[in-house]
Every structure is written in structure tokens, then in C-alpha cells.
GROMACS .gro file of C-alpha atoms in nm:
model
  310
    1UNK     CA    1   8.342   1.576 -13.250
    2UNK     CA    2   8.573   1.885 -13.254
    3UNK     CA    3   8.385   2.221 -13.144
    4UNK     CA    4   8.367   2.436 -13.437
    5UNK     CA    5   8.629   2.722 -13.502
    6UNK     CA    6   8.548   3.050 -13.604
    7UNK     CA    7   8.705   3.388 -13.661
    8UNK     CA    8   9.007   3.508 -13.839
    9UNK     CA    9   9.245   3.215 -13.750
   10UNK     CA   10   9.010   2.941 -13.818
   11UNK     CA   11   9.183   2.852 -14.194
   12UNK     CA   12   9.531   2.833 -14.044
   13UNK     CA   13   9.384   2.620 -13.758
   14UNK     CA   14   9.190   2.419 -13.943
   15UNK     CA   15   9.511   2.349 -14.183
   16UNK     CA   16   9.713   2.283 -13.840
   17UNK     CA   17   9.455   2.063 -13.754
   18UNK     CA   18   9.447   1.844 -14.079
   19UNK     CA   19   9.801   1.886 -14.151
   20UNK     CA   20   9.887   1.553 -14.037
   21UNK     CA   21   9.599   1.391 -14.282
   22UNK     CA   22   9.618   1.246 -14.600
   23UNK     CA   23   9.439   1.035 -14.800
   24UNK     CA   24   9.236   0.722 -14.650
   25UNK     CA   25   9.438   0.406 -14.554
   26UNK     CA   26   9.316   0.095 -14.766
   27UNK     CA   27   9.091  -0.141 -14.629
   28UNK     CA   28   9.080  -0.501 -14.714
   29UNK     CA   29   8.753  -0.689 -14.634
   30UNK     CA   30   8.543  -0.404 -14.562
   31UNK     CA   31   8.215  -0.320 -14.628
   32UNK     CA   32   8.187  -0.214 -14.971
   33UNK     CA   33   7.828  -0.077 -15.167
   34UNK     CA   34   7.742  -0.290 -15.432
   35UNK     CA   35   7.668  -0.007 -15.617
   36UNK     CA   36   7.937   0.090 -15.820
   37UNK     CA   37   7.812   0.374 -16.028
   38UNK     CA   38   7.511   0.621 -16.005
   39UNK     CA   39   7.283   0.605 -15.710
   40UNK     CA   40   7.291   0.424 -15.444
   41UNK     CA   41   6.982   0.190 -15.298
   42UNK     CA   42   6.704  -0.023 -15.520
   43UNK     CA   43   6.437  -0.112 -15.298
   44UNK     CA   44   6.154   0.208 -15.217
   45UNK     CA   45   6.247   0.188 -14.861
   46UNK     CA   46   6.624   0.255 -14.903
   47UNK     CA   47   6.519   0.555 -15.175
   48UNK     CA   48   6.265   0.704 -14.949
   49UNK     CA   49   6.526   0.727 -14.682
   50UNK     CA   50   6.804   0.886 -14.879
   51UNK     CA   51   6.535   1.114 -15.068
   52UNK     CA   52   6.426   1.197 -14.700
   53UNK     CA   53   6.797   1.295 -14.615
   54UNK     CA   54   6.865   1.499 -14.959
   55UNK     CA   55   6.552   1.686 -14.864
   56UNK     CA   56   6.743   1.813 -14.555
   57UNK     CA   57   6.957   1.954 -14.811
   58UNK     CA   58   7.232   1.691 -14.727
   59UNK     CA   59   7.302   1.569 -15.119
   60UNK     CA   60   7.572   1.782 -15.113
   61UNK     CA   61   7.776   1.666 -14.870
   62UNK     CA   62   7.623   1.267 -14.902
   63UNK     CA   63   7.846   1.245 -15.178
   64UNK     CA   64   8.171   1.324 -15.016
   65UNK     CA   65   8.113   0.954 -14.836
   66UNK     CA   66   8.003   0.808 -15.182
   67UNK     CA   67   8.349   0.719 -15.279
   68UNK     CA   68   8.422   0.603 -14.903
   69UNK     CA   69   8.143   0.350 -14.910
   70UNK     CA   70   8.233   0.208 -15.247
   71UNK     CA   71   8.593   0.121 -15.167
   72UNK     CA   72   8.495  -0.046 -14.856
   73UNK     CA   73   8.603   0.174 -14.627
   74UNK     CA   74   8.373   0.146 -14.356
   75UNK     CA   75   8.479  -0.156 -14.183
   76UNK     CA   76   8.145  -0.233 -13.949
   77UNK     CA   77   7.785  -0.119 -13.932
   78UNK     CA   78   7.515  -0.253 -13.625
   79UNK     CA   79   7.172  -0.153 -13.640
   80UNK     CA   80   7.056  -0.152 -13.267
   81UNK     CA   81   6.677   0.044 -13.151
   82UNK     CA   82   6.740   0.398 -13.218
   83UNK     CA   83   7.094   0.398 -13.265
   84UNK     CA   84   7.313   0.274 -13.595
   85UNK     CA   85   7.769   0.222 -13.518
   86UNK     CA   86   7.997   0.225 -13.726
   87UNK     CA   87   8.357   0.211 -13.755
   88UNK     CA   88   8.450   0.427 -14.074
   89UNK     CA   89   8.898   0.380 -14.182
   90UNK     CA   90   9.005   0.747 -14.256
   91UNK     CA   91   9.378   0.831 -14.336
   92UNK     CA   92   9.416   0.796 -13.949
   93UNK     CA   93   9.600   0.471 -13.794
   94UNK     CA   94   9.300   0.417 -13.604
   95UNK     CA   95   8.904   0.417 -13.741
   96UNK     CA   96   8.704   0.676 -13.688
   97UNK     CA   97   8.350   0.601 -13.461
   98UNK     CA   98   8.038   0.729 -13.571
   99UNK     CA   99   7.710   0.689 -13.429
  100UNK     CA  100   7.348   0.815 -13.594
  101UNK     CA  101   7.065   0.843 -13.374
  102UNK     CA  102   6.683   0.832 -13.410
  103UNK     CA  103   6.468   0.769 -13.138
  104UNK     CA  104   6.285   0.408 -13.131
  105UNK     CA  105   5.907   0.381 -13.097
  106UNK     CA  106   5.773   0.319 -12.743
  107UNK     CA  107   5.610   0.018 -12.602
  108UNK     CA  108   5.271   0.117 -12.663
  109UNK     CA  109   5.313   0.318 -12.986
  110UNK     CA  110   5.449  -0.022 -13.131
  111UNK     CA  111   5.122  -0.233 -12.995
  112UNK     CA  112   4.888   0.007 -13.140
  113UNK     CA  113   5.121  -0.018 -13.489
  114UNK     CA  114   5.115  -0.406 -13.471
  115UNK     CA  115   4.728  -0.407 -13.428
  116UNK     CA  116   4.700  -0.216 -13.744
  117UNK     CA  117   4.930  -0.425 -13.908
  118UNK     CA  118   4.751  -0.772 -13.825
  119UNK     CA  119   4.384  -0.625 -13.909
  120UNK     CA  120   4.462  -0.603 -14.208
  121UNK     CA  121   4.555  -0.947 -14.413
  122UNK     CA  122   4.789  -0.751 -14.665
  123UNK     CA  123   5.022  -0.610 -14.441
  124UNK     CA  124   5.023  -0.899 -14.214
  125UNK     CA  125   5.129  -1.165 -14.566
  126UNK     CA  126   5.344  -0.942 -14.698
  127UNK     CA  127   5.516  -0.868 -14.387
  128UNK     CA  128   5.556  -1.258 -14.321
  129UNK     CA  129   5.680  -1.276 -14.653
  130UNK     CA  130   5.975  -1.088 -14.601
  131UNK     CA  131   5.885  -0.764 -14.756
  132UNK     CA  132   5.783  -0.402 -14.706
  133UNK     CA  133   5.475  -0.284 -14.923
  134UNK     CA  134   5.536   0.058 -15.001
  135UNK     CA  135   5.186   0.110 -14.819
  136UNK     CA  136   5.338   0.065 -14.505
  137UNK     CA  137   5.493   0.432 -14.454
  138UNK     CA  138   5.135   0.503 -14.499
  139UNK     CA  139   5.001   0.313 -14.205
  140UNK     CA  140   5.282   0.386 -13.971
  141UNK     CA  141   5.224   0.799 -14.035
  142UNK     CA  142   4.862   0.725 -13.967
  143UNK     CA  143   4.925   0.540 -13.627
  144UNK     CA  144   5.177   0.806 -13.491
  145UNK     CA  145   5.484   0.650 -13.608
  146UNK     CA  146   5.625   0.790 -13.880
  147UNK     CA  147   5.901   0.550 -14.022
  148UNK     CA  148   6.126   0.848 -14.163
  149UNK     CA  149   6.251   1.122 -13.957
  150UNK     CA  150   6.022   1.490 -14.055
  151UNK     CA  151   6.357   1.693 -13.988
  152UNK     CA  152   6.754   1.690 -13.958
  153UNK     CA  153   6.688   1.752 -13.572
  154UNK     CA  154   6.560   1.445 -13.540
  155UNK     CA  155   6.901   1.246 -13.642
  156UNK     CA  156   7.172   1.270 -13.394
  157UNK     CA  157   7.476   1.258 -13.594
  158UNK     CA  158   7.818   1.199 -13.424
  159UNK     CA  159   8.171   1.124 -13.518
  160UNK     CA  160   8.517   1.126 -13.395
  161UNK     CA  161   8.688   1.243 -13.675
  162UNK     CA  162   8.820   1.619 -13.681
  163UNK     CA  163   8.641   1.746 -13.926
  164UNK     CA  164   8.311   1.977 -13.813
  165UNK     CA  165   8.124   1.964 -14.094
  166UNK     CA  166   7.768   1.745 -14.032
  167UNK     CA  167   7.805   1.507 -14.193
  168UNK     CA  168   8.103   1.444 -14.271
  169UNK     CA  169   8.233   1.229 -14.554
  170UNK     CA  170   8.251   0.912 -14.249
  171UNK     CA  171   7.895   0.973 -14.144
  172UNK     CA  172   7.814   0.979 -14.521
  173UNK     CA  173   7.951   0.683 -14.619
  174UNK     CA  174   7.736   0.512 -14.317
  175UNK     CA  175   7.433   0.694 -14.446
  176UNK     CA  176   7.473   0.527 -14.802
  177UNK     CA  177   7.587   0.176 -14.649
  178UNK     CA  178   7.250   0.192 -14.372
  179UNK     CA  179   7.048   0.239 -14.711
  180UNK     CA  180   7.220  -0.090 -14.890
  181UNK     CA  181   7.148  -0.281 -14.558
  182UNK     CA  182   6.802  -0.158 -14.587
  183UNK     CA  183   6.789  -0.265 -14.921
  184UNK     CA  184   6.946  -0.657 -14.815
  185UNK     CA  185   6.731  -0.684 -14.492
  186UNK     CA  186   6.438  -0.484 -14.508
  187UNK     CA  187   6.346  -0.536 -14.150
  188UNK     CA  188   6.633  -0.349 -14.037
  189UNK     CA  189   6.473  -0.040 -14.079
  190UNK     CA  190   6.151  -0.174 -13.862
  191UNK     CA  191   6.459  -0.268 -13.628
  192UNK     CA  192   6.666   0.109 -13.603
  193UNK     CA  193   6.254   0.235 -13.505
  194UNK     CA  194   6.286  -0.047 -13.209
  195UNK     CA  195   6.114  -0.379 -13.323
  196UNK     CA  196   6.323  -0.674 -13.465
  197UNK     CA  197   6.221  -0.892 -13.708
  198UNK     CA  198   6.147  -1.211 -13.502
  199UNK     CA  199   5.967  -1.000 -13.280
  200UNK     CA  200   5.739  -0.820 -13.526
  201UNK     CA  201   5.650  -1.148 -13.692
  202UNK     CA  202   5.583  -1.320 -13.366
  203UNK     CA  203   5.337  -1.052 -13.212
  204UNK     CA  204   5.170  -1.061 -13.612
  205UNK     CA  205   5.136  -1.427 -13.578
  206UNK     CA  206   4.979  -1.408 -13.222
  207UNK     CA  207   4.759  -1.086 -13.312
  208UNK     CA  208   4.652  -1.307 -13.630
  209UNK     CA  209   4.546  -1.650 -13.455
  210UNK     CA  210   4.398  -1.490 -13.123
  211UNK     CA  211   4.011  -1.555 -13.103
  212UNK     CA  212   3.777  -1.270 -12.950
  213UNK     CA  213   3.735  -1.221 -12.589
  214UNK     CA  214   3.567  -1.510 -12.398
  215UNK     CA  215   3.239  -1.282 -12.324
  216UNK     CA  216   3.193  -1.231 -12.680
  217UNK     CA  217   3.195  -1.649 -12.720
  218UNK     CA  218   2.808  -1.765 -12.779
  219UNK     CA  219   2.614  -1.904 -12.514
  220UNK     CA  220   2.619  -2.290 -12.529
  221UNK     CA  221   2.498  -2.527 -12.235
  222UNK     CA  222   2.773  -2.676 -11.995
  223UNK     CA  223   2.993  -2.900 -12.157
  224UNK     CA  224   2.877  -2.816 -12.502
  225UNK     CA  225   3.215  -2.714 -12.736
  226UNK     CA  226   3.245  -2.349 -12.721
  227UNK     CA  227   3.278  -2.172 -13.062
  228UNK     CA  228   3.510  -1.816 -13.030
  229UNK     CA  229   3.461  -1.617 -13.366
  230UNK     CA  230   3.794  -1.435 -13.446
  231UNK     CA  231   3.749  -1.050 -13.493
  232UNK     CA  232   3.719  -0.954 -13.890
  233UNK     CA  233   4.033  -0.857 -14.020
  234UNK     CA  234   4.197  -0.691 -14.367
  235UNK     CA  235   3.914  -0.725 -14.627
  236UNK     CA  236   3.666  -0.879 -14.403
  237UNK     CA  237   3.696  -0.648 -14.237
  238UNK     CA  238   3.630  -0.350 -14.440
  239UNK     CA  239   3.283  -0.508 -14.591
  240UNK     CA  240   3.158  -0.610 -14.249
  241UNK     CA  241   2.811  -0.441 -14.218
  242UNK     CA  242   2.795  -0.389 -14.529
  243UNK     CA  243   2.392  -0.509 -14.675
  244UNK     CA  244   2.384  -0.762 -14.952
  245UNK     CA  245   2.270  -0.663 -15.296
  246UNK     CA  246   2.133  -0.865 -15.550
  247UNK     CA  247   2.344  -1.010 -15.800
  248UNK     CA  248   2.128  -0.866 -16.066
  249UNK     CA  249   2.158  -0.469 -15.878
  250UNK     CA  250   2.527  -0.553 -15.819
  251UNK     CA  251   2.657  -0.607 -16.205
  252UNK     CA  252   2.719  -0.296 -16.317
  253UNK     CA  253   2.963  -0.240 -15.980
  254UNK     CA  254   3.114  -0.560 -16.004
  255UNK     CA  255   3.464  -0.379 -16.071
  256UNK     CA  256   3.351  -0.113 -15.835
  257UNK     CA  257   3.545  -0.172 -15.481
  258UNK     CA  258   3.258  -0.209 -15.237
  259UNK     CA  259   3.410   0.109 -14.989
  260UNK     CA  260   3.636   0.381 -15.082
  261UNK     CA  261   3.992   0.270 -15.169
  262UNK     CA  262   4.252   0.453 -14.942
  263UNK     CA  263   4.453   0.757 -15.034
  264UNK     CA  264   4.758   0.712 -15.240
  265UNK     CA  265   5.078   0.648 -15.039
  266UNK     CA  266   5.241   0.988 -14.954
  267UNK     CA  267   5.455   1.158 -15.124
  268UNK     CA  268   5.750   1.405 -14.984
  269UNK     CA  269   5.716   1.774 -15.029
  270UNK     CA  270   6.023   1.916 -15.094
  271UNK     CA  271   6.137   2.229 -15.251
  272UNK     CA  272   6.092   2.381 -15.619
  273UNK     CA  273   6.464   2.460 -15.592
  274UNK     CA  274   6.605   2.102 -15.421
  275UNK     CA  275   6.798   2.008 -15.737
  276UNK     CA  276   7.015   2.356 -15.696
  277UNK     CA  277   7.041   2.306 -15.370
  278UNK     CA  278   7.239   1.971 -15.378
  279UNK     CA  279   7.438   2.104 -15.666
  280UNK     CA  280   7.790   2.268 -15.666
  281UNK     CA  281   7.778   2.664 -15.787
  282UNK     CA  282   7.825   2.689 -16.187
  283UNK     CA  283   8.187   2.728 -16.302
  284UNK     CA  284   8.177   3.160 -16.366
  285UNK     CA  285   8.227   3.104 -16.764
  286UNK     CA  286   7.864   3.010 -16.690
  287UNK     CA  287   7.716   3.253 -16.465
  288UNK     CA  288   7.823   3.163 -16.131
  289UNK     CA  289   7.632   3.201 -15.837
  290UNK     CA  290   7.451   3.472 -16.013
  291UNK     CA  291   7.304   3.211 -16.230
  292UNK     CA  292   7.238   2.992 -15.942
  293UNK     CA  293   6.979   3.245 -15.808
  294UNK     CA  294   6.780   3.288 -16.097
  295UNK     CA  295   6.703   2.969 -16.178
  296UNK     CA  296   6.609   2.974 -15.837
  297UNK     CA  297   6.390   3.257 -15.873
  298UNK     CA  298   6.282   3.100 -16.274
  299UNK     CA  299   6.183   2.749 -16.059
  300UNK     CA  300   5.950   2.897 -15.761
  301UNK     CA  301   5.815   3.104 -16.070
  302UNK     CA  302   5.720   2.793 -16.231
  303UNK     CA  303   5.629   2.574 -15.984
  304UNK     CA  304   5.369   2.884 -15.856
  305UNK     CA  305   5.211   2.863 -16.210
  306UNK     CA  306   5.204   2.467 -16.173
  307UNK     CA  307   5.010   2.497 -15.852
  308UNK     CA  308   4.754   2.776 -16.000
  309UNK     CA  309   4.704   2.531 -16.294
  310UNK     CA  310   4.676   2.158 -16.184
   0.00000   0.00000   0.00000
């Protein structure tokens, strides 16, 4: 990417520099967002990742890619561990090659993440299923491995294209596209944090059908059949140890869940004044910037009133 210019002849640079631009060259048979209007992504995973980016105050300039990824201008996207490619037609002959970044789980962060996973029944059979309870970000930020990145640093964000700004409106339009394959292959997300789908499933499978260690197998006489209890798992799991009640003592907690039900899944803290931050500055007839800065001032106002009053 171009280093950035400053001082008094950056603008007639920069218009040197673009001079020879126009607008993109059509694209037949590209990739193009099924969404044609509104936002863009359906499924909580694909929401939660572009609600992660707009809290890094990137709405803004998200949306100069919008129109990019709806006419199919980005003509490939790979999902590989800890790096996404993508080859994005601009009004150049040639595409332009971006690349976004974020770094893939180790070895042994993913082994203690899949032995959470396949204690507990629900994740494992939804998982097998195909899908990704919302519960899950919840499990992986418990285990060390938090799916979404906590900050912009995190994403390395690269592109070939001329243009300094971060991101730009090619590294945009692969932003909203990664978020549409998250929302057709759920697993690719699981795959950009550095475990593939087959793989997952397989280590779930063998985590789910391995017995307990041979020395915690009963005693039996030689040659007798040797009976290996498999470690409690999911709800099992949760109640083992638990002393039994009589029915009668037990009624009125029937509905009652026998231990305390987990926290909620999280939810992202962003700023009272996000909305304004993603938004243009008001046309003057309006107020301006000026106006700008007070609702800022009118929202942290309210939201401090909010907090003193839950």
C-alpha cells in the first residue's frame, strides 16, 4: 500500500496520483452479495462480526465497499488460518490484492477449546449439525480464544490499490463479502481462527466416543470383559454429584434447573455516541458539525443517567 502523503502538496499529489482513475471496470461472474438493499449478513455470527468492525468506528468507510460488493466486483475470496485473499476489480486493468489478517489459535489453545466443546452435548450436536449456537462466542472467550478480534490492531489490513485510507472501499467490499461467506458456511469463521471444518468435527467425534483412561477401568479378574465408563459430559455432567431428592421434596423445583444456568451470552460495549460516529456531518442548514457535538455531549448525558438508573 502507498505510504501516506502529508503536507502542503499532498491534494495535488494525491490528484496526480488518481488522475489516471475512473470508475470501476465491470465484472462479469464475480462475486456478488446477495444482499441487495440495507444491511448486509443474516446469521448472528456474520452480524457480530460486522457490529465488531463498526465498533472500531469503521461504518463509515464499510460503506464505500458496499456498492463494490453488490455489483460483483470482487472477483475471489479464500479463507485460509489467519489470513482471508482477495482479488477486488477497481477501474485499473489489473485487480487489486488485498489481504486481512488475524492471527489463528495455536495448537494447544484449540485442544483445550475442543475439550470444552465435546463436554458439553449441546455444543458438540449443534456443531455436528452444521451450526453455530450463539453460545459459542461465549465458550471460546472463556477458554482464551476469543472468536472476534477486541481491537482494529488486531486485523492486518493490506491492499495494493493507491489509495491510503484503511480500509479502503476494496478491503471493504471483502469485509462485507467475508460476512456473506460466514453467513453460507458458518465454519469458515472457525476456519480464518485456524481449525477447518472436517477437522473440528473429527477431533469432536473422537473427544465424544473416547472411554476414560484404562486405570480408571474397574477391576475384573483375567479374562473377564473389561467395562471403561466414559467421562460425564454436557448435562451429565453438570448434575454429577449432585444428592437425590425425593420426588415428593423435589415438586415444587421441578421447573427449577438443578445448578445455576450460565450467564447470558455477551454483549459488545460500545460507545453512547457510535451511531454519530459512523454517520456523515449534518448538511449546515442543519447545524453542521456544531450539531454533531452536542448530540454527542446530549447522548453521554443520557446514557450517564441510564447507568445511575438501571
Amino acid at each position: 500500500m502507498s505510504p501516506r502523503t502529508t503536507g502542503s502538496d499532498a491534494p495535488r499529489r494525491d490528484a496526480g496520483r488518481f488522475a489516471d482513475y475512473g470508475p470501476p471496470r465491470r465484472v462479469e461472474g464475480g462475486l456478488r452479495a446477495r444482499s441487495t438493499r440495507g444491511a448486509i449478513g443474516r446469521s448472528w455470527w456474520s452480524r457480530r462480526f460486522l457490529e465488531v468492525l463498526e465498533s472500531f468506528a469503521l461504518g463509515t468507510r464499510l460503506t464505500r465497499g458496499r456498492s463494490y460488493a453488490r455489483a460483483g466486483q470482487v472477483l475471489r475470496l479464500d479463507v485460509a488460518p489467519g489470513e482471508v485473499t482477495a482479488a477486488v476489480q477497481g477501474s485499473r486493468s489489473r485487480p487489486y490484492d488485498v489481504r486481512i489478517t488475524l492471527p489463528a489459535f495455536p495448537s494447544a489453545l484449540w485442544t483445550r477449546v475442543e475439550e470444552e466443546l465435546a463436554a458439553q452435548a449441546f455444543f458438540s450436536a449443534r456443531l455436528l449439525a452444521g451450526d453455530l449456537p450463539a453460545e459459542l462466542e461465549e465458550l471460546f472467550a472463556a477458554t482464551g480464544a476469543p472468536l472476534f478480534p477486541a481491537g482494529v490492531a488486531e486485523l492486518g489490513q493490506r491492499c495494493s490499490c493507491p489509495d491510503v485510507a484503511v480500509p479502503c472501499k476494496h478491503l471493504a467490499a471483502t469485509f462485507y463479502l467475508l460476512a456473506e461467506a460466514f453467513d453460507a458456511d458458518p465454519f469458515a469463521l472457525l476456519h480464518w481462527r485456524g481449525r477447518s471444518r472436517d477437522e473440528l468435527l473429527d477431533r469432536l467425534r473422537e473427544l465424544r466416543g473416547t472411554a476414560a483412561p484404562a486405570s480408571a477401568a474397574r477391576s475384573v479378574p483375567d479374562g473377564a470383559r473389561t467395562t471403561v465408563e466414559a467421562p460425564a459430559a454436557g448435562a451429565a455432567r453438570a448434575v454429577t454429584g449432585l444428592p437425590p431428592a425425593p420426588l415428593a421434596d423435589a415438586v415444587d423445583r421441578f421447573w427449577s434447573p438443578p445448578v445455576p444456568l450460565p450467564d447470558r451470552p455477551p454483549t459488545l460495549a460500545t460507545g453512547t455516541d457510535l451511531v454519530l460516529r459512523q454517520l456523515g456531518a449534518p448538511a449546515p442548514a442543519i447545524g453542521g458539525p456544531g450539531l454533531v457535538e452536542r448530540l454527542r455531549r446530549a447522548y453521554r448525558r443520557l446514557g450517564d443517567r441510564n447507568a445511575d438508573n438501571p
